[in-house]
Coordinates of C-alpha atoms and ligand atoms in Angstrom, one line a residue:
M16 CA 10.3 91.1 -22.4
P17 CA 7.5 88.7 -23.8
E18 CA 8.5 86.6 -26.8
Q19 CA 7.7 88.2 -30.1
I20 CA 8.2 85.4 -32.5
T21 CA 5.2 83.2 -33.2
I22 CA 5.2 79.7 -34.6
T23 CA 2.5 78.5 -36.7
L24 CA 0.8 75.1 -36.1
T25 CA 2.1 73.9 -39.4
A26 CA 5.7 74.6 -38.4
L27 CA 5.1 72.9 -35.0
R28 CA 3.7 69.9 -36.8
R29 CA 6.7 69.7 -39.0
K30 CA 9.1 69.9 -36.1
A31 CA 7.2 67.2 -34.3
E32 CA 7.4 65.0 -37.4
D33 CA 11.2 65.6 -37.7
I34 CA 11.7 64.4 -34.1
R35 CA 9.6 61.3 -34.8
A36 CA 11.6 60.6 -38.0
E37 CA 14.9 61.1 -36.2
L38 CA 14.0 58.6 -33.5
S39 CA 13.0 56.0 -36.0
L40 CA 16.5 56.2 -37.5
D41 CA 18.4 56.5 -34.2
Q42 CA 20.6 53.4 -33.5
A43 CA 21.4 54.3 -29.9
P44 CA 20.3 51.8 -27.2
P45 CA 16.8 52.4 -25.8
A46 CA 18.0 53.7 -22.4
E47 CA 19.9 56.4 -24.2
L48 CA 17.0 57.2 -26.4
T49 CA 14.8 57.9 -23.4
T50 CA 17.2 60.6 -22.2
K51 CA 17.8 62.0 -25.6
Y52 CA 14.1 62.3 -26.6
L53 CA 12.1 62.3 -23.4
G54 CA 14.6 63.5 -20.7
K55 CA 14.5 66.8 -19.0
K56 CA 16.7 68.4 -21.6
G57 CA 15.5 66.0 -24.3
K58 CA 14.1 66.9 -27.8
F59 CA 10.5 66.7 -26.7
N60 CA 10.9 69.2 -23.9
E61 CA 12.9 71.5 -26.2
L62 CA 10.0 71.6 -28.6
A63 CA 7.4 71.8 -25.8
K64 CA 9.0 75.1 -24.8
D65 CA 7.9 76.5 -28.2
I66 CA 4.3 76.5 -27.1
R67 CA 4.9 80.0 -25.7
L68 CA 5.5 81.1 -29.3
V69 CA 2.2 79.8 -30.6
A70 CA -0.6 82.3 -31.0
P71 CA -2.9 82.0 -27.9
D72 CA -5.9 80.8 -30.0
D73 CA -3.8 77.9 -31.4
R74 CA -2.4 76.7 -28.1
K75 CA -5.0 74.1 -27.5
E76 CA -4.3 72.4 -30.8
A77 CA -0.5 72.9 -30.2
G78 CA -1.0 71.0 -26.9
Q79 CA -2.6 68.1 -28.8
I80 CA 0.2 68.0 -31.3
L81 CA 2.8 67.8 -28.4
N82 CA 0.8 65.1 -26.5
E83 CA 0.6 63.0 -29.6
L84 CA 4.3 63.4 -30.2
K85 CA 5.1 62.4 -26.6
E86 CA 2.9 59.3 -26.8
S87 CA 4.4 58.1 -30.0
L88 CA 7.9 58.6 -28.8
E89 CA 7.2 56.6 -25.6
K90 CA 5.5 53.9 -27.6
Q91 CA 8.4 53.6 -30.0
I92 CA 11.1 53.5 -27.2
N93 CA 9.1 50.9 -25.2
K94 CA 8.9 48.7 -28.3
L95 CA 12.7 48.9 -28.8
T96 CA 13.3 48.2 -25.1
L97 CA 11.1 45.1 -25.3
E98 CA 12.9 43.8 -28.4
Q99 CA 16.2 44.3 -26.8
D100 CA 15.2 42.4 -23.7
L101 CA 14.0 39.4 -25.8
A102 CA 16.9 39.3 -28.2
P103 CA 20.0 37.4 -27.0
E104 CA 23.0 39.6 -26.9
W105 CA 25.0 37.4 -29.1
T106 CA 25.1 33.7 -30.2
D107 CA 28.2 31.6 -29.6
M108 CA 28.1 29.1 -32.5
T109 CA 30.8 27.0 -31.0
I110 CA 28.8 26.0 -27.9
P111 CA 28.0 22.2 -28.1
G112 CA 24.2 21.6 -28.8
Q113 CA 21.9 20.3 -26.2
P114 CA 21.4 16.6 -26.9
P115 CA 17.7 15.5 -27.0
K116 CA 16.6 13.5 -24.0
L117 CA 16.9 9.8 -24.8
G118 CA 14.2 7.4 -23.5
H119 CA 14.5 3.7 -23.1
I120 CA 12.5 0.6 -23.2
H121 CA 10.0 0.2 -20.3
P122 CA 11.4 -2.1 -17.5
V123 CA 8.5 -4.5 -18.0
S124 CA 9.3 -4.7 -21.7
Q125 CA 13.0 -5.3 -20.8
A126 CA 12.0 -8.1 -18.6
M127 CA 9.8 -9.7 -21.4
E128 CA 12.8 -9.5 -23.8
E129 CA 15.1 -11.1 -21.2
V130 CA 12.6 -13.9 -20.5
T131 CA 12.2 -14.5 -24.3
R132 CA 15.9 -14.7 -24.9
I133 CA 16.3 -17.2 -22.0
F134 CA 13.7 -19.6 -23.3
E135 CA 14.7 -19.2 -26.9
R136 CA 18.1 -20.5 -26.0
I137 CA 16.6 -23.9 -25.1
G138 CA 14.4 -24.1 -28.2
F139 CA 11.2 -22.4 -27.1
T140 CA 9.3 -20.2 -29.7
R141 CA 7.9 -16.9 -28.5
V142 CA 4.2 -16.5 -29.5
R143 CA 1.5 -14.0 -28.6
Y144 CA -2.2 -14.6 -28.5
Q145 CA -5.2 -12.3 -28.2
E146 CA -5.9 -10.3 -25.1
I147 CA -9.6 -10.5 -25.8
D148 CA -10.6 -14.1 -26.2
W149 CA -13.4 -16.6 -26.0
D150 CA -14.4 -18.3 -22.7
H151 CA -13.6 -21.5 -24.6
Y152 CA -9.8 -20.8 -24.7
V153 CA -9.6 -19.0 -21.4
F154 CA -11.6 -21.5 -19.3
E155 CA -13.5 -24.3 -21.0
A156 CA -10.7 -25.9 -23.0
L157 CA -8.6 -25.7 -19.8
N158 CA -10.8 -28.2 -18.1
M159 CA -13.1 -25.6 -16.6
P160 CA -16.7 -26.2 -17.8
P161 CA -19.2 -23.4 -17.4
N162 CA -20.1 -22.7 -13.7
H163 CA -17.1 -24.6 -12.5
P164 CA -16.1 -23.1 -9.1
A165 CA -12.4 -23.0 -10.0
R166 CA -13.2 -20.1 -12.4
D167 CA -13.9 -17.9 -9.4
E168 CA -10.1 -17.7 -8.8
W169 CA -9.8 -15.4 -11.8
E170 CA -11.5 -12.1 -11.2
T171 CA -12.7 -11.9 -14.8
F172 CA -13.7 -8.9 -16.9
F173 CA -16.5 -9.9 -19.3
V174 CA -16.9 -8.1 -22.6
D175 CA -20.4 -7.0 -23.5
A176 CA -20.5 -8.9 -26.8
P177 CA -22.8 -11.5 -28.4
I178 CA -22.3 -15.0 -27.0
D179 CA -21.0 -17.6 -29.5
K180 CA -22.7 -21.0 -29.5
K181 CA -19.5 -22.9 -29.6
F182 CA -17.0 -20.6 -27.9
G183 CA -19.2 -18.9 -25.3
K184 CA -18.7 -15.4 -23.9
V185 CA -16.0 -12.9 -24.7
V186 CA -13.6 -12.1 -21.9
L187 CA -10.4 -10.1 -21.3
T188 CA -7.8 -12.8 -20.9
T189 CA -7.2 -13.5 -17.2
H190 CA -4.1 -15.5 -17.8
T191 CA -1.8 -16.5 -20.7
S192 CA -3.0 -20.1 -20.4
N193 CA -5.5 -19.3 -23.2
G194 CA -2.4 -19.7 -25.5
Q195 CA -2.1 -23.4 -24.6
V196 CA -4.9 -24.8 -26.8
R197 CA -4.5 -22.1 -29.3
E198 CA -0.9 -23.1 -29.8
M199 CA -1.9 -26.8 -30.1
E200 CA -4.3 -25.8 -32.8
R201 CA -1.8 -23.5 -34.6
L202 CA 0.5 -26.5 -34.9
N203 CA -2.3 -28.7 -36.2
S204 CA -2.1 -30.8 -33.0
Q205 CA 1.3 -32.0 -34.0
P206 CA 3.9 -32.0 -31.2
P207 CA 6.6 -31.3 -30.4
I208 CA 5.5 -28.0 -28.9
R209 CA 7.8 -25.6 -27.1
M210 CA 5.9 -22.4 -26.6
I211 CA 6.6 -19.3 -24.6
N212 CA 3.5 -17.0 -24.7
I213 CA 4.0 -13.6 -23.2
G214 CA 1.0 -11.2 -23.1
R215 CA -1.2 -8.9 -21.2
C216 CA -3.8 -10.2 -18.7
Y217 CA -6.6 -8.5 -16.9
R218 CA -8.2 -9.1 -13.5
R219 CA -10.5 -7.1 -11.3
Q220 CA -7.8 -6.5 -8.6
Q221 CA -5.7 -3.6 -7.7
D222 CA -3.3 -3.2 -4.8
A223 CA 0.4 -3.0 -4.1
T224 CA 1.0 -6.5 -5.6
H225 CA -1.7 -6.5 -8.3
T226 CA -2.6 -4.2 -11.2
Q227 CA -5.8 -4.7 -13.2
M228 CA -3.6 -5.0 -16.3
F229 CA -0.4 -7.0 -16.0
H230 CA 1.7 -9.5 -18.0
Q231 CA 2.3 -13.2 -17.8
F232 CA 4.5 -15.6 -19.5
E233 CA 3.3 -19.1 -20.2
G234 CA 5.5 -22.0 -21.1
L235 CA 4.1 -25.1 -22.7
V236 CA 6.0 -28.2 -23.8
V237 CA 4.3 -31.2 -25.3
D238 CA 6.1 -34.2 -26.7
K239 CA 6.6 -37.9 -26.3
G240 CA 8.0 -38.9 -22.8
I241 CA 7.9 -35.5 -21.2
T242 CA 8.0 -35.8 -17.4
I243 CA 8.2 -33.7 -14.2
Q244 CA 11.9 -33.9 -14.5
N245 CA 11.8 -31.9 -17.7
L246 CA 9.7 -29.3 -15.9
K247 CA 12.1 -29.1 -12.9
G248 CA 15.1 -28.9 -15.2
T249 CA 13.5 -26.0 -17.1
L250 CA 12.6 -24.2 -13.9
D251 CA 16.2 -24.5 -12.5
Y252 CA 17.6 -23.4 -15.8
F253 CA 15.4 -20.3 -15.7
A254 CA 16.2 -19.6 -12.1
Q255 CA 19.9 -19.5 -12.8
E256 CA 19.6 -17.5 -16.0
F257 CA 17.2 -14.9 -14.7
Y258 CA 18.3 -14.5 -11.1
G259 CA 21.9 -15.5 -11.3
P260 CA 24.1 -18.6 -10.5
G261 CA 23.1 -20.5 -7.4
T262 CA 19.4 -19.7 -7.5
K263 CA 17.3 -22.8 -7.0
S264 CA 13.7 -23.7 -7.9
R265 CA 11.2 -25.5 -5.7
I266 CA 7.9 -27.0 -6.6
R267 CA 5.1 -27.6 -4.0
P268 CA 1.9 -29.6 -4.6
F269 CA -1.1 -27.4 -5.5
H270 CA -4.3 -27.5 -7.6
F271 CA -5.1 -26.2 -11.1
Q272 CA -7.8 -27.6 -13.3
F273 CA -5.5 -27.7 -16.3
T274 CA -2.6 -29.6 -14.8
E275 CA -2.3 -32.9 -13.0
P276 CA -0.3 -33.0 -10.9
S277 CA -0.1 -29.2 -10.2
F278 CA 2.5 -27.2 -8.4
E279 CA 3.3 -23.8 -7.1
V280 CA 6.8 -22.7 -8.1
D281 CA 9.2 -20.9 -5.7
F282 CA 12.7 -19.5 -6.3
S283 CA 15.3 -19.3 -3.6
C284 CA 15.9 -15.8 -2.2
H285 CA 19.1 -14.3 -3.4
I286 CA 19.6 -12.4 -0.1
C287 CA 19.5 -15.3 2.3
H288 CA 20.1 -18.1 -0.3
G289 CA 17.1 -20.1 0.6
T290 CA 17.9 -20.2 4.4
G291 CA 15.4 -17.5 5.5
L292 CA 18.2 -16.1 7.8
V293 CA 20.6 -13.3 7.5
D294 CA 23.3 -11.8 9.7
G295 CA 21.9 -9.3 12.2
K296 CA 21.7 -8.5 15.9
D297 CA 19.5 -10.0 18.6
E298 CA 17.6 -7.8 21.2
T299 CA 20.8 -7.4 23.3
G300 CA 22.7 -6.1 20.3
K301 CA 24.9 -9.2 19.9
P302 CA 25.5 -10.5 16.4
A303 CA 23.0 -13.2 15.5
K304 CA 21.1 -14.8 12.6
V305 CA 17.8 -13.0 12.1
K306 CA 14.8 -13.5 9.8
C307 CA 15.4 -12.4 6.1
K308 CA 13.0 -9.4 5.6
F309 CA 12.9 -9.8 1.9
C310 CA 11.5 -13.3 1.7
K311 CA 10.7 -14.2 5.3
S312 CA 11.1 -17.9 4.5
G313 CA 14.0 -18.4 2.2
W314 CA 11.8 -18.7 -0.9
H315 CA 9.7 -16.5 -3.2
E316 CA 6.5 -17.9 -4.8
V317 CA 6.3 -16.8 -8.4
G318 CA 3.5 -18.8 -10.1
G319 CA 2.0 -22.1 -11.1
A320 CA 3.1 -25.1 -13.1
G321 CA 2.2 -28.8 -13.7
M322 CA 1.8 -31.6 -16.1
V323 CA -0.7 -30.8 -18.8
H324 CA -4.1 -32.4 -17.9
P325 CA -5.2 -35.1 -20.4
N326 CA -8.4 -33.1 -21.0
V327 CA -6.4 -30.1 -22.2
L328 CA -4.4 -32.2 -24.6
K329 CA -7.7 -33.6 -25.9
A330 CA -9.2 -30.1 -26.3
G331 CA -6.2 -29.3 -28.5
G332 CA -6.6 -32.5 -30.5
I333 CA -3.6 -34.3 -29.0
D334 CA -3.8 -37.9 -27.9
P335 CA -2.9 -38.0 -24.2
D336 CA -1.9 -41.7 -24.4
E337 CA 0.8 -40.8 -26.9
Y338 CA 2.0 -37.4 -25.6
T339 CA 2.5 -35.7 -22.3
G340 CA 3.5 -32.2 -21.5
F341 CA 4.3 -29.6 -18.8
A342 CA 3.2 -26.0 -18.5
F343 CA 3.8 -23.0 -16.3
G344 CA 2.6 -19.5 -16.0
W345 CA 3.9 -16.5 -14.0
G346 CA 3.4 -12.8 -13.7
V347 CA 6.2 -10.9 -15.5
E348 CA 6.0 -7.9 -13.0
R349 CA 6.2 -10.2 -10.0
T350 CA 9.0 -12.3 -11.4
Y351 CA 10.9 -9.2 -12.3
T352 CA 10.6 -7.4 -9.0
L353 CA 12.4 -10.3 -7.2
K354 CA 15.6 -9.7 -9.2
P355 CA 18.6 -9.0 -7.1
G356 CA 19.0 -5.3 -6.4
L357 CA 15.5 -4.2 -7.4
N358 CA 13.5 -4.6 -4.2
I359 CA 10.3 -3.0 -5.6
D360 CA 7.4 -3.4 -3.2
D361 CA 4.7 -1.8 -5.2
I362 CA 4.2 -3.0 -8.8
R363 CA 1.7 -0.2 -9.5
L364 CA 4.8 2.1 -9.9
F365 CA 5.5 0.4 -13.3
Y366 CA 2.3 1.9 -14.7
S367 CA 2.4 5.2 -12.8
G368 CA 4.2 7.1 -15.5
E369 CA 6.5 8.4 -12.7
M370 CA 9.7 9.3 -14.5
R371 CA 11.9 9.3 -11.4
F372 CA 11.0 5.7 -10.9
L373 CA 11.2 4.6 -14.6
E374 CA 14.4 6.3 -15.4
Q375 CA 16.3 4.1 -13.0
F376 CA 16.0 1.0 -15.3
Ligands
DAH18 N1 -2.8 -19.6 -15.3 C1 -2.4 -19.7 -13.9 C2 -2.7 -18.4 -13.3 O1 -2.9 -17.4 -13.9 C3 -1.0 -20.0 -13.8 C4 -0.6 -21.4 -14.3 C5 -0.6 -22.4 -13.4 C6 -0.2 -21.6 -15.6 C7 -0.3 -23.7 -13.8 C8 0.1 -22.8 -16.0 C9 0.1 -23.9 -15.1 O2 0.5 -23.1 -17.3 O3 0.4 -25.1 -15.5 O4 -2.9 -18.4 -12.1

């Protein structure tokens, strides 16, 4: 027998509204809500059955009411599911917090601090001069007049700036030797001077052993009666302090415009102790002395040094008949990579921002 009772659209709407309201207050987990409201025997289907009781002319609109109800139930349950997925189930307040990652000082800065401490212990004062300086301080006052061929050794970056009548062009400092005459001037040309100038330098060179920006440290000592012995003693002291007991320094004749005599400075290799040979095996596999791979000769060259040229003392207002001095200048990166245990063969890594490399120091 066909159903007799009819349901008005108003009644249907009210029922739909009731279901919606019920869901909005329901605390059950979303999975349960789906079964309860949208499942086969769920509340929506229960109501949908009632469409048979709606007068035939109203069925279309009744269909719309039911569609809207279904959509809004689905939407609401989806929203609750999403919220549940995102929310942590519970929070354990007793779990120790995650400590923030700690950084550390860059290895090159660490090396500069160590160099500073070593020289401060024997009375040197750390100074720092400009990275962008006049040609005068970088070359001319160091006994290199304009167009002197010795300038070619420094692959100079020139700054596009007005040329000064007295001081010449503006350059990026190619070495920390620009600090020599600046320090003499700072002290009103009054020795004693014991300076350690550490700063950035720039040259048009980039490969495994050169970066366009790098650091140097420059020593300068000026006083009465300073001799090569003082220079050699200072080098030996640094070698022992920086590389460890037993490390020796060696000076070899060389040429720099700003020192006379001039030297190249070497330090003994900590692996073969200056012999150039280590224990190994010959071609037949028998134990034998073989060439040290780290230094190949027993020594590592680190930089230059010498007795300050009289013209440089004069440029700084100091009388070379009364005073003498020595100077040296080395790359921080190069000096540092020779430390025992480091064995870094590409100094570009220092400036690569590569955390796996930097975190090791
Ligand atoms: N300025 C030189 C360079 O960059 C290194 C140097 C050599 C510095 C001899 C000195 C020195 O003070 O006496 O190659």
